[in-house]
PDB file of C-alpha atoms in Angstrom:
ATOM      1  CA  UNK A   1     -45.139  -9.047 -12.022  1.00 53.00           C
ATOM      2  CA  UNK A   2     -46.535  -7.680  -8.726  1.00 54.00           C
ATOM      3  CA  UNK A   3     -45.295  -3.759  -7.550  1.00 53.00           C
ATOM      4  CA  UNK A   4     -43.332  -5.358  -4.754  1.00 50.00           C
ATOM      5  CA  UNK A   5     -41.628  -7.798  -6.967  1.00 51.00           C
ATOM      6  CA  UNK A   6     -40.279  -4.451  -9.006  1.00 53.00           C
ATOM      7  CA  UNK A   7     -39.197  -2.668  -6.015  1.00 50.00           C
ATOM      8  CA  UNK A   8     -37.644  -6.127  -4.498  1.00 55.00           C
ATOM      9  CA  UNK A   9     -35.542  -6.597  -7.778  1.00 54.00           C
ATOM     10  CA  UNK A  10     -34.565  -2.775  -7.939  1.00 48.00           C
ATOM     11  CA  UNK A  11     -33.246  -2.607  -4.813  1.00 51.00           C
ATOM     12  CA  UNK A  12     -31.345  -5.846  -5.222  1.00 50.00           C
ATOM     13  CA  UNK A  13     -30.006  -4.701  -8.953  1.00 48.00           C
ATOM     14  CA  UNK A  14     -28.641  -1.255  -6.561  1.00 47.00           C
ATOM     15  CA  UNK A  15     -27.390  -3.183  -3.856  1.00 48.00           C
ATOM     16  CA  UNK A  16     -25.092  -5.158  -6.311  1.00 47.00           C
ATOM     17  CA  UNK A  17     -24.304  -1.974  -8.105  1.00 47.00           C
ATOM     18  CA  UNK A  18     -22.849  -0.079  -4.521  1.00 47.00           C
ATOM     19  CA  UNK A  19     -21.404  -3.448  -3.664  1.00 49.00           C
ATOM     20  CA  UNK A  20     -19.604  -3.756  -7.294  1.00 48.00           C
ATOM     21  CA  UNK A  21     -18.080  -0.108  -6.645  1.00 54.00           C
ATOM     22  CA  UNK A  22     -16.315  -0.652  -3.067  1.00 71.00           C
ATOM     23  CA  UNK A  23     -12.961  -0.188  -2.908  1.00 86.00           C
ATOM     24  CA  UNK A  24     -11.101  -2.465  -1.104  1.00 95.00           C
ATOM     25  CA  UNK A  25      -8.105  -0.927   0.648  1.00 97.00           C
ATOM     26  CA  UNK A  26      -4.852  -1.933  -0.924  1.00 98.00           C
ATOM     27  CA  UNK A  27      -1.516  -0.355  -2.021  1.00 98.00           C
ATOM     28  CA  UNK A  28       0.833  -0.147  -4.652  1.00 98.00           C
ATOM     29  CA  UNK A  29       3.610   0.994  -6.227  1.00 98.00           C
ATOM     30  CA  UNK A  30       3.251   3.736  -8.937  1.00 98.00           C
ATOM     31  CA  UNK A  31       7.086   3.988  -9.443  1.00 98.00           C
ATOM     32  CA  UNK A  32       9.171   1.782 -10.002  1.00 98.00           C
ATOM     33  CA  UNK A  33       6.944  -1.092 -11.181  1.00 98.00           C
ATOM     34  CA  UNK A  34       7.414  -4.903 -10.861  1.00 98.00           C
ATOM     35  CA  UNK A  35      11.145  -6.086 -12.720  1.00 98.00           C
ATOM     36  CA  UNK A  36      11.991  -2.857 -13.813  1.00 98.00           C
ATOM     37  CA  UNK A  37      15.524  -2.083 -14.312  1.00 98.00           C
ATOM     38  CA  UNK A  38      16.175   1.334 -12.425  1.00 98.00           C
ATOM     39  CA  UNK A  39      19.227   3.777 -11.296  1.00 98.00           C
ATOM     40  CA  UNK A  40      20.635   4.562  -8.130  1.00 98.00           C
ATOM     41  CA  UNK A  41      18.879   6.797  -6.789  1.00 98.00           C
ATOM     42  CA  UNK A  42      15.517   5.074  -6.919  1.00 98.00           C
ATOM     43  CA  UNK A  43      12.398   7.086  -7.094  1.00 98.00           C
ATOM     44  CA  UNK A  44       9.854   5.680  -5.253  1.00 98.00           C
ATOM     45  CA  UNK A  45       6.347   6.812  -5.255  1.00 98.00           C
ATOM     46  CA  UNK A  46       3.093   4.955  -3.513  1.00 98.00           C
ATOM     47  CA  UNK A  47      -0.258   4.325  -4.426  1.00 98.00           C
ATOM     48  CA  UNK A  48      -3.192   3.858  -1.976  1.00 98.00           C
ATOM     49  CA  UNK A  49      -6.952   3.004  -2.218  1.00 98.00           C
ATOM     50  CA  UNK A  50      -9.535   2.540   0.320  1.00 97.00           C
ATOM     51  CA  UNK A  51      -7.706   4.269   3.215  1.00 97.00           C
ATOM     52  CA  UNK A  52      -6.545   7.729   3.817  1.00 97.00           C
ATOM     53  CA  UNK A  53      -2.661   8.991   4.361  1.00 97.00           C
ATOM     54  CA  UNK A  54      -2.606   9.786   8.375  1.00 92.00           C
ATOM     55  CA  UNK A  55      -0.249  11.292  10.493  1.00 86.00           C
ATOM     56  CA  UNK A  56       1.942   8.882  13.225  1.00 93.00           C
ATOM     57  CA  UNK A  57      -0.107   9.016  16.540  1.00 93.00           C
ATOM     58  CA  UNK A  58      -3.676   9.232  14.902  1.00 92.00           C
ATOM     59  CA  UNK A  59      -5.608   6.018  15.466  1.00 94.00           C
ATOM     60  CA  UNK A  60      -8.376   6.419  13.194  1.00 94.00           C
ATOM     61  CA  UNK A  61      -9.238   3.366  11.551  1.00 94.00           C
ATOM     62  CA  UNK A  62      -9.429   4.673   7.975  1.00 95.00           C
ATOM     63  CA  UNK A  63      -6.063   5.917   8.328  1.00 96.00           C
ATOM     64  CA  UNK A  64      -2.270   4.971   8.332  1.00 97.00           C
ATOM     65  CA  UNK A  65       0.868   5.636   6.887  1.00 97.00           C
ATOM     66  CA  UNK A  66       3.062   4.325   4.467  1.00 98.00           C
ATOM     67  CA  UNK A  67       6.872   1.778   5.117  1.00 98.00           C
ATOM     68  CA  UNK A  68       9.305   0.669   2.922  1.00 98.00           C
ATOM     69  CA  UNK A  69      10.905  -2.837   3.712  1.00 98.00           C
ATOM     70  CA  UNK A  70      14.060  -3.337   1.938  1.00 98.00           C
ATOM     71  CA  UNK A  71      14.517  -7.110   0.791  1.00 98.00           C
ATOM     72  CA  UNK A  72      11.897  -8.184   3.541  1.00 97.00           C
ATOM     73  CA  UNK A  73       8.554  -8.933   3.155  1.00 97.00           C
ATOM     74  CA  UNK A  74       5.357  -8.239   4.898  1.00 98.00           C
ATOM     75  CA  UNK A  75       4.838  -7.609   8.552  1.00 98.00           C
ATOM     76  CA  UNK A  76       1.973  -9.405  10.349  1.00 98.00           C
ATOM     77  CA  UNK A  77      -1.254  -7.655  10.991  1.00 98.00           C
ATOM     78  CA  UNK A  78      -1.384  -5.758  14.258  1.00 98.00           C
ATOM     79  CA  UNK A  79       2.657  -6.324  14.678  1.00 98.00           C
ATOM     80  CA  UNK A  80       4.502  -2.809  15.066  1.00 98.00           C
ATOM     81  CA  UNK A  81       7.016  -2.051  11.547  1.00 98.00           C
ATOM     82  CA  UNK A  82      10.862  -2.013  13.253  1.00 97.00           C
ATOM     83  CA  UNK A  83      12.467   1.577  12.491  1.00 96.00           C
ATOM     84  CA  UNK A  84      16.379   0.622  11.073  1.00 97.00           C
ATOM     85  CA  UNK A  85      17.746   0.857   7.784  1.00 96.00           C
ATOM     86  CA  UNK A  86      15.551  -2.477   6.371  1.00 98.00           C
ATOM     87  CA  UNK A  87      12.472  -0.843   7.959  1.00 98.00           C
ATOM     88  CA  UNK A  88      12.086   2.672   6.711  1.00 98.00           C
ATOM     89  CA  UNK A  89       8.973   4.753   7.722  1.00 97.00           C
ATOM     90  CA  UNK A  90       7.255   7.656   6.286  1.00 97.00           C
ATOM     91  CA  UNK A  91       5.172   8.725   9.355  1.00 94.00           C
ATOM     92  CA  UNK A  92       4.733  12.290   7.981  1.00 94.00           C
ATOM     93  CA  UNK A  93       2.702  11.186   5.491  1.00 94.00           C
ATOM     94  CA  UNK A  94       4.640  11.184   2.623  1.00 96.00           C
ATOM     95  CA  UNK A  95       3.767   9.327  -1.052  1.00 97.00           C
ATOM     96  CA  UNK A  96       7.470   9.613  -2.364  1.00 98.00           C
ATOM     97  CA  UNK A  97      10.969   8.996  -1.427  1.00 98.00           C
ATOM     98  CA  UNK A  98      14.183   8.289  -3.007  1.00 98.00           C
ATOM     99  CA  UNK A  99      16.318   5.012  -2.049  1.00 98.00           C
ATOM    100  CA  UNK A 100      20.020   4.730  -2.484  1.00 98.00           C
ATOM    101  CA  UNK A 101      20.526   1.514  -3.441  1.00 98.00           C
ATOM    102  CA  UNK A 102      23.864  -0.237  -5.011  1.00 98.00           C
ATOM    103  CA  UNK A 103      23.468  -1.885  -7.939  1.00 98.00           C
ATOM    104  CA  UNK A 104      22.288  -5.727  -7.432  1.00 98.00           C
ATOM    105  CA  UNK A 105      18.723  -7.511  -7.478  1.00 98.00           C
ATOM    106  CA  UNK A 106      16.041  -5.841  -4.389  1.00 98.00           C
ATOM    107  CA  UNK A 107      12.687  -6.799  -3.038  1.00 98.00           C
ATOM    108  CA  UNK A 108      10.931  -3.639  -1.797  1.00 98.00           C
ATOM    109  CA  UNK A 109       7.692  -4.512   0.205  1.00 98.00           C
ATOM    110  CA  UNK A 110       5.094  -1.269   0.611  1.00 98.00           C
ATOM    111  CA  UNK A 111       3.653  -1.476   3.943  1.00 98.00           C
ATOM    112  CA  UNK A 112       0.755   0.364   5.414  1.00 98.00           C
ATOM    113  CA  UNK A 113       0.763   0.882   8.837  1.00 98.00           C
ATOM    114  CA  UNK A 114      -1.931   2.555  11.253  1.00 97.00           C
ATOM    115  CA  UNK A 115      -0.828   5.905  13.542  1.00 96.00           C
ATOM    116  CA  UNK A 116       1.044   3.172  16.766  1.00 96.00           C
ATOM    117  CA  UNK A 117       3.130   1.862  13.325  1.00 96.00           C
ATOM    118  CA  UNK A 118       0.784  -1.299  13.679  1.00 97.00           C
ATOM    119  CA  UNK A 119       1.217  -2.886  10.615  1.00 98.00           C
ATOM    120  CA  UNK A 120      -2.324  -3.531   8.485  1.00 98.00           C
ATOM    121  CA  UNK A 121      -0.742  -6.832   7.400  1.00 98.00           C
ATOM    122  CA  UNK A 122      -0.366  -8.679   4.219  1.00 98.00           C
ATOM    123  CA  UNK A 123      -3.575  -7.430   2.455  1.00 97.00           C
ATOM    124  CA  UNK A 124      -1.773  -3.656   3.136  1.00 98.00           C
ATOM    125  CA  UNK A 125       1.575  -4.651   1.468  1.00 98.00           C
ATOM    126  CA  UNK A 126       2.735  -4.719  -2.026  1.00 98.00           C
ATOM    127  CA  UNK A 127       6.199  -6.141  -2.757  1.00 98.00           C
ATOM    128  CA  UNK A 128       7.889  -6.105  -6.623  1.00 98.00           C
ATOM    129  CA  UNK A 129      11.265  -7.009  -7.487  1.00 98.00           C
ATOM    130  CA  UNK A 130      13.597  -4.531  -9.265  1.00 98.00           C
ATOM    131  CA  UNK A 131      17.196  -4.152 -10.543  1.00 98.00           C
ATOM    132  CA  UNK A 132      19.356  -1.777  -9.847  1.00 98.00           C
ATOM    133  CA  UNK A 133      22.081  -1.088 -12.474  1.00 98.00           C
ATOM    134  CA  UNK A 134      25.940  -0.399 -12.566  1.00 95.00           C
ATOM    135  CA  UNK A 135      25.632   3.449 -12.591  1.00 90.00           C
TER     136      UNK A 135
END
């Protein structure tokens, strides 16, 4: 095998390597997780990869902030996140928050939003089902 071969093969065996490692931005939910059974109040704590926690008015592409949707599901991309009681936003840049939530059956969507509360659409959302229980 020629020298340039090597190098040629090397630098594609790297490339794949750096390309293997990328994160691609996403979030979750570290607390509560998918069908769990919880009580009122809820602890709620997000996860996020590939993007940074921002504060509201920063416009920074690698940045945002999280939402919580209550029984609603994803906003689409670009599309500002309403503020009410359904909508609730954490433009401070908080990870954590505690719901109070009667008992029944909830959707809770994880939004990411950037620093106008433009919503980074479907691929930046997370929804899981829980329970809440008769206290």
């Amino acid at each position: 095998m020629k020298p340039l071969h090597r190098l040629t093969i090397a630098s594609a065996l790297l490339t794949t390597a750096v390309l293997a490692h990328a994160v691609t931005p996403s979030v979750f939910f570290e607390s509560p997780l998918e069908n769990q059974t919880v009580k009122s109040p809820v602890k709620v704590v997000f996860g996020l990869t590939g993007k940074k926690i921002g504060p509201v008015g920063n416009m920074s592409p690698e940045l945002g902030h999280h939402h919580i949707i209550i029984n609603g599901g994803a906003i689409p991309t670009g599309q500002p996140v309403p503020a009410d009681a359904q909508h609730i936003h954490f433009g401070k840049g908080q990870t954590e928050t505690s719901l109070d939530l009667t008992p029944g059956d909830y959707h809770l969507t994880l939004q990411f939003a950037n620093g106008a509360h433009q919503s980074y659409g479907p691929d930046m959302s997370k929804t899981i089902k829980i329970t809440v229980a008769k206290p």
